[in-house]
Amino acid sequence: MFCRTVVDIQNDACMTNIEGEFPPPTLFRQPLYALSISHLRSLERFDSEIVEHLTHTFLTTENLPIGSEIRRLVQVYLSDYEESFGKINARDAVYNKEMTFSRHPICAYRLTRRVTFLLQDLLSHELTYWPLQKLFDSLRHYENTNTNFGSRFLETVHNFSQQGWPNIENLETWAEKILRLQYVYNLEVNQLADGWVSTVPSNCTLHSFHCYEIAWVAMTTDQFASAIEWLELAKERASVDQKSSVVFIEFSLRNAIKNHNFGFDDVIKMEQGPWFFNRLITFVPGDSKNATKLRDLQYKAFKGNKQKMYSRINYFGLCSGDHLQTEREKAMLFCWNEFKIHPSYVIGPVKMEFLSQHPDIIQMYDILSEEEMGSIISESDDRLEPASSTFVGYNTASFSHHISQTSYHRSLVNSHGSFSKGRDLERKLERLTGLVVQGAVSEDLATASYSAGGHLHPHFDNHKYSGKLDSEKSPMITATFYLNDVELGGATVYTSAGVAASPVKGSLTLWFNIFNDGSVDFDSYHGGCPVLIGEKIVGNVWTNYEYQFSGKCGLQPMEKYRFPVNNEYLPKRKK
């Protein structure tokens, strides 16, 4: 039995084991190509193998006569690949090791779309047109006469099938990520479509139908202003590239404007989500370009306000690099060499920095070795799963489409369980904090991996919240270890404290989640900014409250915990 399409492979379990060389795949594993950087790199390698095989074998064989449909599909696939490298030849693109799709969100979108749609078309026709046995015969022939490509291709296909084939949901998630980068960092749609993400260019650009697809996701998640912007751009590009119907785009644009105007309320506009313009949009072409997005108005009016309702506004600003602390708060910040907190640091002190005082948020540098970070990352890759923890304190968002419910709050993958270096990290935390960390006192180390566009919306780390802790096993302190260098973006921001922690490789950030009486400290509200370029991998340890003190109440309720500086507590800040 032969598989005719990628859909058949997913749904019918029809992949055949050929002479024992191609083991049956694990068919129903959820693909994480839009969330996991390791899965995305695997997809990128598969794509490169496909292109190399098509370039070196298919286009030179008599089985692909000029004018045939299979030859046309091959050329479409190679053309799409070449476009992602700035129109260079596919053969040269395969060997261009400096350019990677996985680090750049626009390139990753094109990669996922190419394999999801164009490869499906190619395989569907290929497996009907050409017996599967001949396909593998050609691979073995290429292996024997040239390189070890044939066996590598078979292995790559097998790994690809084991992880699952890309699907529409992966592509929608990449579109959501692009939209998130747009509104969090206030990026222009034309620059994104030209391959620019913030200050970083790429050769990956978007055609009119790509812009339309992103607009469709924006519409289904009620991001009306973004939908209108992307449809306006799709219309402009369709008149040039002729890859989409201008009439159909205009129809969609009118619907987007109608939906925007139906949901917009001028009376409460400053309380609405940032998905609207500041006024009703007319059907006059380009009218939206003369309007202002509510995101910009709300940020100008409310930035720096510490009330919880404005945490999203502060999230935008802090992620974009704005400083929201007062001059008085900034004046209290400094770095120091800590050598008294534990005898082991007398000879080799630890460099520490106050990112904030009251609340105390500290970043410590050069905490982890290359060996420790490499070991944790390697072990976490084997057990990645979509983030499913329920965090408390999210700003609620009600959307009309299901995909926003899964990734509005978080777009990352987690890895839980026992790590070989986990106990080493716990011992370090005990020395650095003076708290009891090892054993049942803390939750096991958990890693989180963010690919480009990956984020975590502002939240509390307490799993239950009702003003006070429902359980003393809720985290007293959070420790976040940064395990890699992030090319751009990905800061950890504290929306009430008005400060951001840069994801410096090998460093550690520490903060308290509660007051001395066990009640939740709103100043611990924090989130992870979307990664603009590259990836971000962190390790988190949460130390529980109940094991730390025999008497937990201070002289006054709701006093903040503080970090000492060489065993000395600094004077409290006057309000």
Coordinates of C-alpha atoms in Angstrom, one line a residue:
M1 CA 0.0 0.0 0.0
F2 CA 1.5 3.4 -1.0
C3 CA 0.9 6.8 0.5
R4 CA -0.3 9.3 -2.1
T5 CA -0.2 12.5 0.0
V6 CA 1.1 13.8 3.2
V7 CA -2.4 13.7 4.6
D8 CA -2.5 10.0 3.8
I9 CA 0.7 9.5 5.8
Q10 CA -0.8 11.3 8.8
N11 CA -4.3 9.8 8.8
D12 CA -4.1 6.3 7.2
A13 CA -0.8 4.9 8.6
C14 CA 0.0 3.8 5.1
M15 CA 3.8 4.3 5.0
T16 CA 5.4 1.0 3.9
N17 CA 8.5 -0.5 5.3
I18 CA 10.8 -1.1 2.2
E19 CA 13.1 -4.0 2.7
G20 CA 13.4 -3.3 6.4
E21 CA 15.3 0.0 5.7
F22 CA 12.5 2.4 6.5
P23 CA 10.9 1.7 9.9
P24 CA 7.2 2.6 10.4
P25 CA 6.8 6.1 11.8
T26 CA 5.1 7.1 15.0
L27 CA 2.2 8.7 13.3
F28 CA 0.2 10.7 15.8
R29 CA 2.9 12.6 17.6
Q30 CA 2.1 16.3 17.7
P31 CA 4.5 18.2 15.5
L32 CA 6.1 21.2 17.2
Y33 CA 7.7 23.0 14.2
A34 CA 6.2 26.3 15.2
L35 CA 7.3 26.1 18.9
S36 CA 10.4 23.9 19.2
I37 CA 13.7 25.2 17.7
S38 CA 15.1 21.6 17.6
H39 CA 12.1 20.4 15.6
L40 CA 12.2 23.4 13.4
R41 CA 15.9 22.7 12.6
S42 CA 15.0 19.2 11.8
L43 CA 12.4 20.5 9.4
E44 CA 15.0 22.8 7.9
R45 CA 17.5 20.0 7.4
F46 CA 14.8 17.9 5.7
D47 CA 13.9 20.8 3.4
S48 CA 17.6 21.1 2.5
E49 CA 17.9 17.4 1.8
I50 CA 14.8 17.6 -0.4
V51 CA 16.2 20.5 -2.4
E52 CA 19.6 18.8 -2.8
H53 CA 18.0 15.6 -4.0
L54 CA 15.7 17.5 -6.4
T55 CA 18.5 19.6 -7.8
H56 CA 21.1 16.8 -8.3
T57 CA 18.8 13.9 -9.2
F58 CA 15.2 14.7 -10.3
L59 CA 15.9 17.5 -12.8
T60 CA 18.6 15.4 -14.6
T61 CA 16.5 12.2 -15.0
E62 CA 14.6 11.1 -18.0
N63 CA 11.7 10.3 -15.7
L64 CA 10.9 14.0 -15.6
P65 CA 10.2 15.0 -19.2
I66 CA 10.1 18.7 -20.1
G67 CA 6.5 19.9 -19.8
S68 CA 5.4 17.3 -17.3
E69 CA 3.4 18.2 -14.2
I70 CA 5.9 16.5 -11.9
R71 CA 8.7 18.6 -13.4
R72 CA 6.6 21.8 -12.9
L73 CA 6.0 20.9 -9.3
V74 CA 9.7 20.3 -8.7
Q75 CA 10.5 23.7 -10.3
V76 CA 7.9 25.4 -8.1
Y77 CA 9.4 23.9 -5.0
L78 CA 13.0 24.9 -6.0
S79 CA 11.9 28.4 -6.9
D80 CA 10.3 28.9 -3.5
Y81 CA 13.5 27.7 -1.9
E82 CA 15.6 30.0 -4.0
E83 CA 13.4 33.0 -3.2
S84 CA 14.2 32.5 0.5
F85 CA 17.9 33.0 -0.4
G86 CA 17.5 36.1 -2.5
K87 CA 17.1 34.5 -5.9
I88 CA 20.4 32.7 -5.8
N89 CA 20.7 29.3 -7.4
A90 CA 19.2 26.4 -5.4
R91 CA 22.5 24.4 -5.7
D92 CA 24.4 27.4 -4.1
A93 CA 21.6 27.9 -1.5
V94 CA 22.0 24.3 -0.2
Y95 CA 25.6 24.9 0.6
N96 CA 25.1 28.4 2.1
K97 CA 25.6 27.3 5.7
E98 CA 25.5 30.9 7.1
M99 CA 21.9 31.5 6.2
T100 CA 19.4 29.5 8.3
F101 CA 15.6 29.6 8.2
S102 CA 15.0 28.6 11.8
R103 CA 16.4 31.8 13.4
H104 CA 14.2 34.2 11.4
P105 CA 10.4 34.3 11.8
I106 CA 9.6 35.3 8.2
C107 CA 12.0 32.6 6.8
A108 CA 10.5 30.1 9.2
Y109 CA 7.0 30.9 7.9
R110 CA 8.1 30.4 4.3
L111 CA 9.9 27.1 5.3
T112 CA 6.8 25.7 7.1
R113 CA 4.5 26.8 4.2
R114 CA 6.7 25.3 1.6
V115 CA 6.9 21.9 3.2
T116 CA 3.2 22.0 4.3
F117 CA 1.8 22.8 0.8
L118 CA 4.3 22.6 -2.0
L119 CA 5.9 19.4 -0.8
Q120 CA 2.5 17.8 -0.2
D121 CA 1.6 18.7 -3.8
L122 CA 4.9 17.2 -5.0
L123 CA 4.6 14.0 -3.0
S124 CA 1.0 13.5 -4.0
H125 CA 1.8 13.7 -7.7
E126 CA 5.2 11.9 -7.3
L127 CA 3.9 8.9 -5.5
T128 CA 1.1 8.6 -8.0
Y129 CA 3.2 9.2 -11.1
W130 CA 6.4 7.4 -10.0
P131 CA 6.4 4.0 -8.1
L132 CA 7.8 4.5 -4.6
Q133 CA 10.3 1.7 -5.2
K134 CA 11.9 3.7 -8.1
L135 CA 12.2 6.7 -5.8
F136 CA 14.2 4.7 -3.3
D137 CA 16.2 3.0 -6.1
S138 CA 17.2 6.4 -7.4
L139 CA 18.3 7.4 -3.9
R140 CA 20.4 4.2 -3.6
H141 CA 21.9 4.9 -7.0
Y142 CA 22.8 8.4 -6.0
E143 CA 24.3 7.2 -2.8
N144 CA 26.5 4.6 -4.6
T145 CA 27.7 7.0 -7.3
N146 CA 28.1 10.3 -5.5
T147 CA 27.9 10.7 -1.7
N148 CA 26.2 9.3 1.3
F149 CA 23.2 11.4 0.4
G150 CA 20.7 8.5 -0.2
S151 CA 21.0 7.0 3.3
R152 CA 20.9 10.5 4.9
F153 CA 17.8 11.3 3.0
L154 CA 16.1 8.1 4.1
E155 CA 17.1 8.8 7.7
T156 CA 15.9 12.4 7.5
V157 CA 12.5 11.3 6.0
H158 CA 12.2 8.7 8.8
N159 CA 12.9 11.3 11.5
F160 CA 10.6 13.7 9.9
S161 CA 7.8 11.1 9.9
Q162 CA 8.6 10.3 13.5
Q163 CA 8.1 13.9 14.6
G164 CA 5.0 14.3 12.5
W165 CA 4.4 16.1 9.3
P166 CA 3.8 19.9 9.2
N167 CA 0.2 20.9 9.2
I168 CA -2.0 24.0 8.9
E169 CA -1.9 24.6 12.6
N170 CA 1.9 25.0 12.5
L171 CA 1.5 27.5 9.8
E172 CA -1.2 29.4 11.6
T173 CA 1.0 29.6 14.7
W174 CA 3.8 31.1 12.7
A175 CA 1.4 33.7 11.4
E176 CA 0.3 34.4 14.9
K177 CA 3.9 34.9 15.9
I178 CA 4.5 37.4 13.1
L179 CA 1.4 39.3 14.2
R180 CA 2.6 39.2 17.9
L181 CA 6.0 40.6 16.9
Q182 CA 4.2 43.3 14.9
Y183 CA 2.0 44.6 17.8
V184 CA 4.4 44.0 20.7
Y185 CA 7.4 45.7 19.0
N186 CA 5.2 48.0 16.9
L187 CA 6.7 46.9 13.6
E188 CA 5.5 48.0 10.1
V189 CA 3.9 45.4 8.0
N190 CA 5.7 46.4 4.8
Q191 CA 9.1 46.0 6.6
L192 CA 8.1 42.6 7.9
A193 CA 6.9 41.6 4.4
D194 CA 10.3 42.7 3.0
G195 CA 12.1 40.4 5.4
W196 CA 13.1 42.9 8.1
V197 CA 12.5 42.1 11.7
S198 CA 13.4 45.1 13.8
T199 CA 16.9 46.0 12.6
V200 CA 17.7 42.5 11.1
P201 CA 17.2 42.0 7.4
S202 CA 16.8 38.7 5.5
N203 CA 16.2 37.6 1.9
C204 CA 12.9 36.0 2.9
T205 CA 10.1 38.1 1.7
L206 CA 6.3 37.7 1.5
H207 CA 4.1 37.7 -1.6
S208 CA 0.5 38.9 -1.8
F209 CA -0.9 35.5 -0.9
H210 CA 1.4 35.2 2.2
C211 CA 0.1 38.6 3.3
Y212 CA -3.5 37.5 2.8
E213 CA -2.9 34.3 4.9
I214 CA -1.5 36.4 7.8
A215 CA -4.4 38.8 7.5
W216 CA -6.8 35.8 7.7
V217 CA -5.2 34.7 11.0
A218 CA -5.4 38.2 12.2
M219 CA -9.2 38.3 11.4
T220 CA -9.9 35.0 13.1
T221 CA -8.2 36.2 16.2
D222 CA -10.0 39.6 16.1
Q223 CA -6.9 41.6 15.5
F224 CA -8.8 43.9 13.2
A225 CA -6.2 46.7 12.7
S226 CA -3.5 44.2 11.8
A227 CA -5.9 42.4 9.4
I228 CA -6.7 45.6 7.6
E229 CA -3.0 46.5 7.4
W230 CA -2.0 43.1 6.0
L231 CA -4.9 43.1 3.5
E232 CA -4.0 46.6 2.3
L233 CA -0.5 45.3 1.7
A234 CA -1.7 42.1 0.0
K235 CA -3.8 44.3 -2.4
E236 CA -0.8 46.4 -3.3
R237 CA 1.5 43.4 -3.9
A238 CA -1.2 41.5 -5.8
S239 CA -1.4 44.2 -8.4
V240 CA 2.4 43.7 -9.0
D241 CA 3.1 40.0 -8.4
Q242 CA -0.3 38.8 -9.7
K243 CA -0.2 35.8 -7.3
S244 CA -3.6 36.7 -5.8
S245 CA -6.9 38.0 -6.9
V246 CA -7.2 41.7 -6.2
V247 CA -11.0 41.5 -6.3
F248 CA -11.0 38.7 -3.7
I249 CA -8.6 40.7 -1.4
E250 CA -10.8 43.8 -1.8
F251 CA -13.8 41.8 -0.7
S252 CA -11.9 40.5 2.3
L253 CA -10.7 44.0 3.1
R254 CA -14.3 45.3 3.2
N255 CA -15.3 42.5 5.6
A256 CA -12.3 43.3 7.8
I257 CA -13.3 47.0 7.9
K258 CA -16.9 46.1 8.7
N259 CA -15.8 43.8 11.6
H260 CA -13.5 46.5 12.9
N261 CA -16.2 49.1 12.9
F262 CA -18.7 46.8 14.5
G263 CA -16.4 46.1 17.4
F264 CA -15.0 49.6 17.9
D265 CA -16.5 51.8 20.5
D266 CA -15.4 55.4 20.6
V267 CA -16.7 55.9 24.1
I268 CA -14.5 53.2 25.7
K269 CA -11.8 53.0 23.2
M270 CA -9.0 53.6 25.7
E271 CA -10.3 50.5 27.6
Q272 CA -10.5 48.3 24.5
G273 CA -7.8 45.9 23.3
P274 CA -5.0 47.2 21.1
W275 CA -6.5 45.5 18.1
F276 CA -8.4 48.5 16.8
F277 CA -7.7 51.9 15.2
N278 CA -8.7 55.1 17.0
R279 CA -11.7 55.7 14.9
L280 CA -14.1 54.1 12.4
I281 CA -12.4 53.2 9.1
T282 CA -14.1 54.1 5.8
F283 CA -14.0 52.2 2.6
V284 CA -11.9 54.9 0.9
P285 CA -8.7 53.1 -0.2
G286 CA -5.8 53.7 2.2
D287 CA -8.0 55.4 4.9
S288 CA -6.5 53.2 7.6
K289 CA -3.1 54.6 6.9
N290 CA -4.3 58.0 8.2
A291 CA -5.6 56.5 11.4
T292 CA -3.7 55.8 14.6
K293 CA -3.7 52.4 16.3
L294 CA -5.1 52.2 19.8
R295 CA -2.0 50.4 20.9
D296 CA 0.0 53.7 20.4
L297 CA -2.6 55.9 22.0
Q298 CA -2.9 53.7 25.1
Y299 CA 0.8 53.3 25.5
K300 CA 1.3 57.1 25.4
A301 CA -1.4 57.6 28.0
F302 CA -0.8 54.8 30.4
K303 CA 2.9 53.6 30.2
G304 CA 4.5 53.2 33.6
N305 CA 1.2 52.9 35.5
K306 CA 1.7 50.1 38.0
Q307 CA -1.9 49.0 38.2
K308 CA -2.5 45.5 36.9
M309 CA -4.9 46.6 34.2
Y310 CA -2.0 48.3 32.5
S311 CA 0.4 45.4 32.6
R312 CA -0.1 44.7 28.9
I313 CA 0.8 48.3 28.1
N314 CA 4.0 48.1 30.1
Y315 CA 4.8 44.8 28.6
F316 CA 4.8 46.4 25.1
G317 CA 7.1 49.2 26.3
L318 CA 9.5 47.1 28.3
C319 CA 9.9 44.6 25.5
S320 CA 10.6 47.4 23.1
G321 CA 13.4 48.7 25.3
D322 CA 11.7 51.5 27.1
H323 CA 12.7 52.2 30.8
L324 CA 9.7 52.6 33.0
Q325 CA 11.4 53.1 36.4
T326 CA 11.5 56.6 37.9
E327 CA 14.8 58.4 38.3
R328 CA 14.6 57.8 42.0
E329 CA 14.2 54.1 41.4
K330 CA 17.1 54.0 38.9
A331 CA 19.4 55.8 41.4
M332 CA 19.1 52.9 43.8
L333 CA 20.5 50.3 41.3
F334 CA 24.1 49.1 41.3
C335 CA 26.3 46.1 40.8
W336 CA 28.6 44.5 43.4
N337 CA 30.8 41.5 44.1
E338 CA 29.1 39.2 46.6
F339 CA 31.5 37.2 48.7
K340 CA 29.9 36.9 52.2
I341 CA 26.7 35.0 51.4
H342 CA 28.6 31.7 51.4
P343 CA 32.2 30.8 52.3
S344 CA 32.8 29.3 48.8
Y345 CA 32.6 32.8 47.3
V346 CA 35.3 34.4 49.5
I347 CA 38.0 33.7 46.9
G348 CA 35.8 33.8 43.8
P349 CA 32.9 36.3 44.4
V350 CA 29.8 36.4 42.3
K351 CA 28.9 39.5 40.3
M352 CA 25.4 40.6 41.1
E353 CA 23.2 43.5 40.0
F354 CA 20.1 45.0 41.4
L355 CA 17.6 45.4 38.5
S356 CA 15.1 46.7 41.0
Q357 CA 14.8 47.5 44.7
H358 CA 11.4 47.2 46.4
P359 CA 10.7 44.8 44.8
D360 CA 14.1 43.2 44.9
I361 CA 15.0 41.7 41.5
I362 CA 18.6 40.5 41.1
Q363 CA 20.6 39.2 38.2
M364 CA 23.7 37.2 38.8
Y365 CA 26.3 36.6 36.1
D366 CA 28.6 33.7 35.1
I367 CA 26.6 31.3 37.3
L368 CA 26.5 28.3 35.0
S369 CA 29.4 26.6 33.1
E370 CA 29.3 25.6 29.4
E371 CA 29.2 22.0 30.4
E372 CA 26.1 22.5 32.7
M373 CA 24.2 24.5 30.1
G374 CA 25.0 22.1 27.3
S375 CA 24.0 19.1 29.4
I376 CA 20.6 20.6 30.3
I377 CA 19.8 21.7 26.8
S378 CA 20.7 18.3 25.4
E379 CA 18.6 16.4 27.9
S380 CA 15.6 18.7 27.5
D381 CA 15.5 18.2 23.7
D382 CA 14.4 14.6 24.2
R383 CA 11.2 15.4 26.1
L384 CA 9.8 18.6 24.7
E385 CA 6.0 19.2 25.0
P386 CA 3.8 22.3 24.5
A387 CA 3.5 24.5 27.6
S388 CA 0.3 23.5 29.4
S389 CA 0.7 25.0 32.9
T390 CA -2.0 27.3 34.1
F391 CA -0.6 30.5 35.3
V392 CA -2.6 33.0 37.3
G393 CA -3.2 36.6 36.5
Y394 CA -3.3 36.7 32.8
N395 CA -5.1 39.5 31.1
T396 CA -8.0 37.8 29.6
A397 CA -8.6 37.8 25.8
S398 CA -11.7 36.5 24.1
F399 CA -11.2 35.5 20.5
S400 CA -13.6 34.0 18.0
H401 CA -11.1 31.3 16.7
H402 CA -9.7 28.4 18.5
I403 CA -6.0 28.9 17.8
S404 CA -5.8 32.0 19.9
Q405 CA -6.9 30.1 23.0
T406 CA -3.8 27.9 22.7
S407 CA -1.1 30.4 22.0
Y408 CA -2.2 33.9 23.0
H409 CA -0.8 33.5 26.5
R410 CA 2.3 31.4 25.7
S411 CA 4.1 30.0 22.6
L412 CA 6.9 27.8 23.9
V413 CA 7.8 24.2 24.7
N414 CA 8.6 22.9 28.2
S415 CA 10.7 20.0 29.4
H416 CA 10.2 18.6 32.8
G417 CA 11.8 15.8 34.8
S418 CA 15.1 14.9 36.4
F419 CA 18.2 16.5 34.9
S420 CA 21.7 15.2 35.6
K421 CA 22.8 18.7 36.5
G422 CA 19.5 19.5 38.4
R423 CA 21.0 18.9 41.9
D424 CA 24.0 20.9 41.1
L425 CA 21.8 23.9 40.3
E426 CA 19.9 23.4 43.5
R427 CA 23.1 23.4 45.6
K428 CA 24.2 26.6 43.8
L429 CA 20.8 28.2 44.7
E430 CA 21.2 27.3 48.3
R431 CA 24.6 29.0 48.4
L432 CA 23.4 32.1 46.6
T433 CA 20.1 32.6 48.5
G434 CA 20.6 31.0 51.9
L435 CA 17.3 29.2 51.4
V436 CA 16.5 25.5 51.6
V437 CA 16.2 24.4 48.0
Q438 CA 17.1 20.7 47.6
G439 CA 14.7 17.8 47.8
A440 CA 10.9 18.2 48.1
V441 CA 11.4 21.9 48.9
S442 CA 11.6 22.9 45.3
E443 CA 10.0 21.7 42.1
D444 CA 12.2 19.9 39.6
L445 CA 14.1 22.0 37.2
A446 CA 12.0 22.8 34.2
T447 CA 13.3 24.2 30.9
A448 CA 11.4 26.4 28.5
S449 CA 12.4 26.8 24.8
Y450 CA 11.3 29.7 22.7
S451 CA 11.8 29.8 18.9
A452 CA 11.5 33.1 17.0
G453 CA 8.3 34.8 18.0
G454 CA 8.0 32.6 21.2
H455 CA 6.7 34.5 24.3
L456 CA 5.1 34.2 27.7
H457 CA 2.4 36.6 28.6
P458 CA 2.6 38.5 32.0
H459 CA 1.5 36.2 34.9
F460 CA 2.1 35.2 38.5
D461 CA 4.1 32.1 39.2
N462 CA 1.6 31.0 41.9
H463 CA -0.6 28.2 40.6
K464 CA -3.5 29.3 42.7
Y465 CA -4.5 32.8 43.6
S466 CA -7.2 34.3 45.7
G467 CA -5.3 37.3 47.2
K468 CA -3.5 34.9 49.5
L469 CA -1.9 31.5 48.8
D470 CA -4.3 28.6 48.8
S471 CA -1.3 26.3 49.5
E472 CA 2.0 27.0 51.2
K473 CA 3.6 24.9 48.4
S474 CA 3.3 27.8 46.1
P475 CA 6.6 29.3 45.0
M476 CA 8.2 31.7 47.4
I477 CA 11.1 32.5 45.0
T478 CA 11.7 32.0 41.3
A479 CA 15.1 31.4 39.8
T480 CA 15.5 31.7 36.0
F481 CA 18.7 30.5 34.4
Y482 CA 19.5 31.7 30.9
L483 CA 21.1 28.8 29.0
N484 CA 22.0 30.4 25.6
D485 CA 22.7 33.6 23.8
V486 CA 19.6 35.2 22.3
E487 CA 20.3 37.2 19.1
L488 CA 17.5 39.7 19.6
G489 CA 14.5 40.1 21.9
G490 CA 13.4 37.6 24.6
A491 CA 13.9 39.8 27.7
T492 CA 12.1 38.9 31.0
V493 CA 10.0 41.9 32.0
Y494 CA 8.4 42.9 35.3
T495 CA 5.5 45.0 34.3
S496 CA 4.8 46.5 37.8
A497 CA 8.5 47.0 38.7
G498 CA 9.0 48.6 35.3
V499 CA 12.2 46.7 34.5
A500 CA 13.5 44.1 32.1
A501 CA 16.2 41.4 32.5
S502 CA 18.3 40.7 29.5
P503 CA 18.7 37.0 28.7
V504 CA 22.5 36.9 29.2
K505 CA 23.9 33.4 28.8
G506 CA 25.0 31.8 32.0
S507 CA 23.2 34.3 34.2
L508 CA 20.5 33.9 36.7
T509 CA 17.6 36.2 37.8
L510 CA 16.0 35.9 41.2
W511 CA 12.8 37.4 42.7
F512 CA 10.3 36.8 45.4
N513 CA 6.7 36.0 44.5
I514 CA 5.1 36.7 47.9
F515 CA 5.1 38.9 51.0
N516 CA 6.3 37.8 54.4
D517 CA 2.8 36.8 55.4
G518 CA 2.3 34.6 52.4
S519 CA 0.1 36.9 50.3
V520 CA 0.9 37.3 46.6
D521 CA 3.1 40.3 45.7
F522 CA 1.8 41.9 42.5
D523 CA 5.2 43.3 41.8
S524 CA 6.2 39.7 40.9
Y525 CA 4.0 40.0 37.8
H526 CA 6.3 39.1 34.9
G527 CA 6.4 37.8 31.3
G528 CA 8.7 36.7 28.5
C529 CA 9.1 39.1 25.5
P530 CA 8.8 37.5 22.1
V531 CA 12.1 36.4 20.6
L532 CA 12.7 38.5 17.5
I533 CA 15.7 36.6 16.1
G534 CA 17.1 33.2 17.1
E535 CA 16.0 31.2 20.1
K536 CA 15.9 31.4 23.9
I537 CA 16.3 28.5 26.4
V538 CA 15.8 29.0 30.1
G539 CA 15.7 26.7 33.1
N540 CA 13.4 27.5 36.0
V541 CA 13.4 26.4 39.6
W542 CA 10.6 27.4 42.0
T543 CA 11.3 27.1 45.8
N544 CA 8.3 26.6 48.0
Y545 CA 7.3 28.7 50.9
E546 CA 6.4 26.3 53.6
Y547 CA 9.8 24.8 54.3
Q548 CA 11.7 28.1 54.8
F549 CA 10.8 29.5 58.2
S550 CA 9.3 28.3 61.4
G551 CA 7.7 31.7 62.0
K552 CA 6.8 33.4 58.8
C553 CA 5.1 36.5 60.0
G554 CA 7.1 39.7 60.4
L555 CA 6.3 42.7 62.5
Q556 CA 4.0 44.0 59.8
P557 CA 1.9 42.1 57.3
M558 CA 2.7 42.4 53.6
E559 CA 6.4 43.2 54.0
K560 CA 8.6 42.5 51.0
Y561 CA 11.4 40.0 51.2
R562 CA 14.8 41.5 50.4
F563 CA 18.2 40.4 49.2
P564 CA 21.2 41.3 51.4
V565 CA 24.4 42.8 50.0
N566 CA 27.4 41.0 51.6
N567 CA 25.1 40.2 54.6
E568 CA 23.9 43.8 55.0
Y569 CA 20.3 44.8 54.2
L570 CA 20.0 48.2 52.6
P571 CA 17.8 50.9 54.1
K572 CA 14.2 50.6 53.0
R573 CA 13.0 52.9 50.3
K574 CA 10.7 55.6 51.6
K575 CA 7.4 55.8 49.8

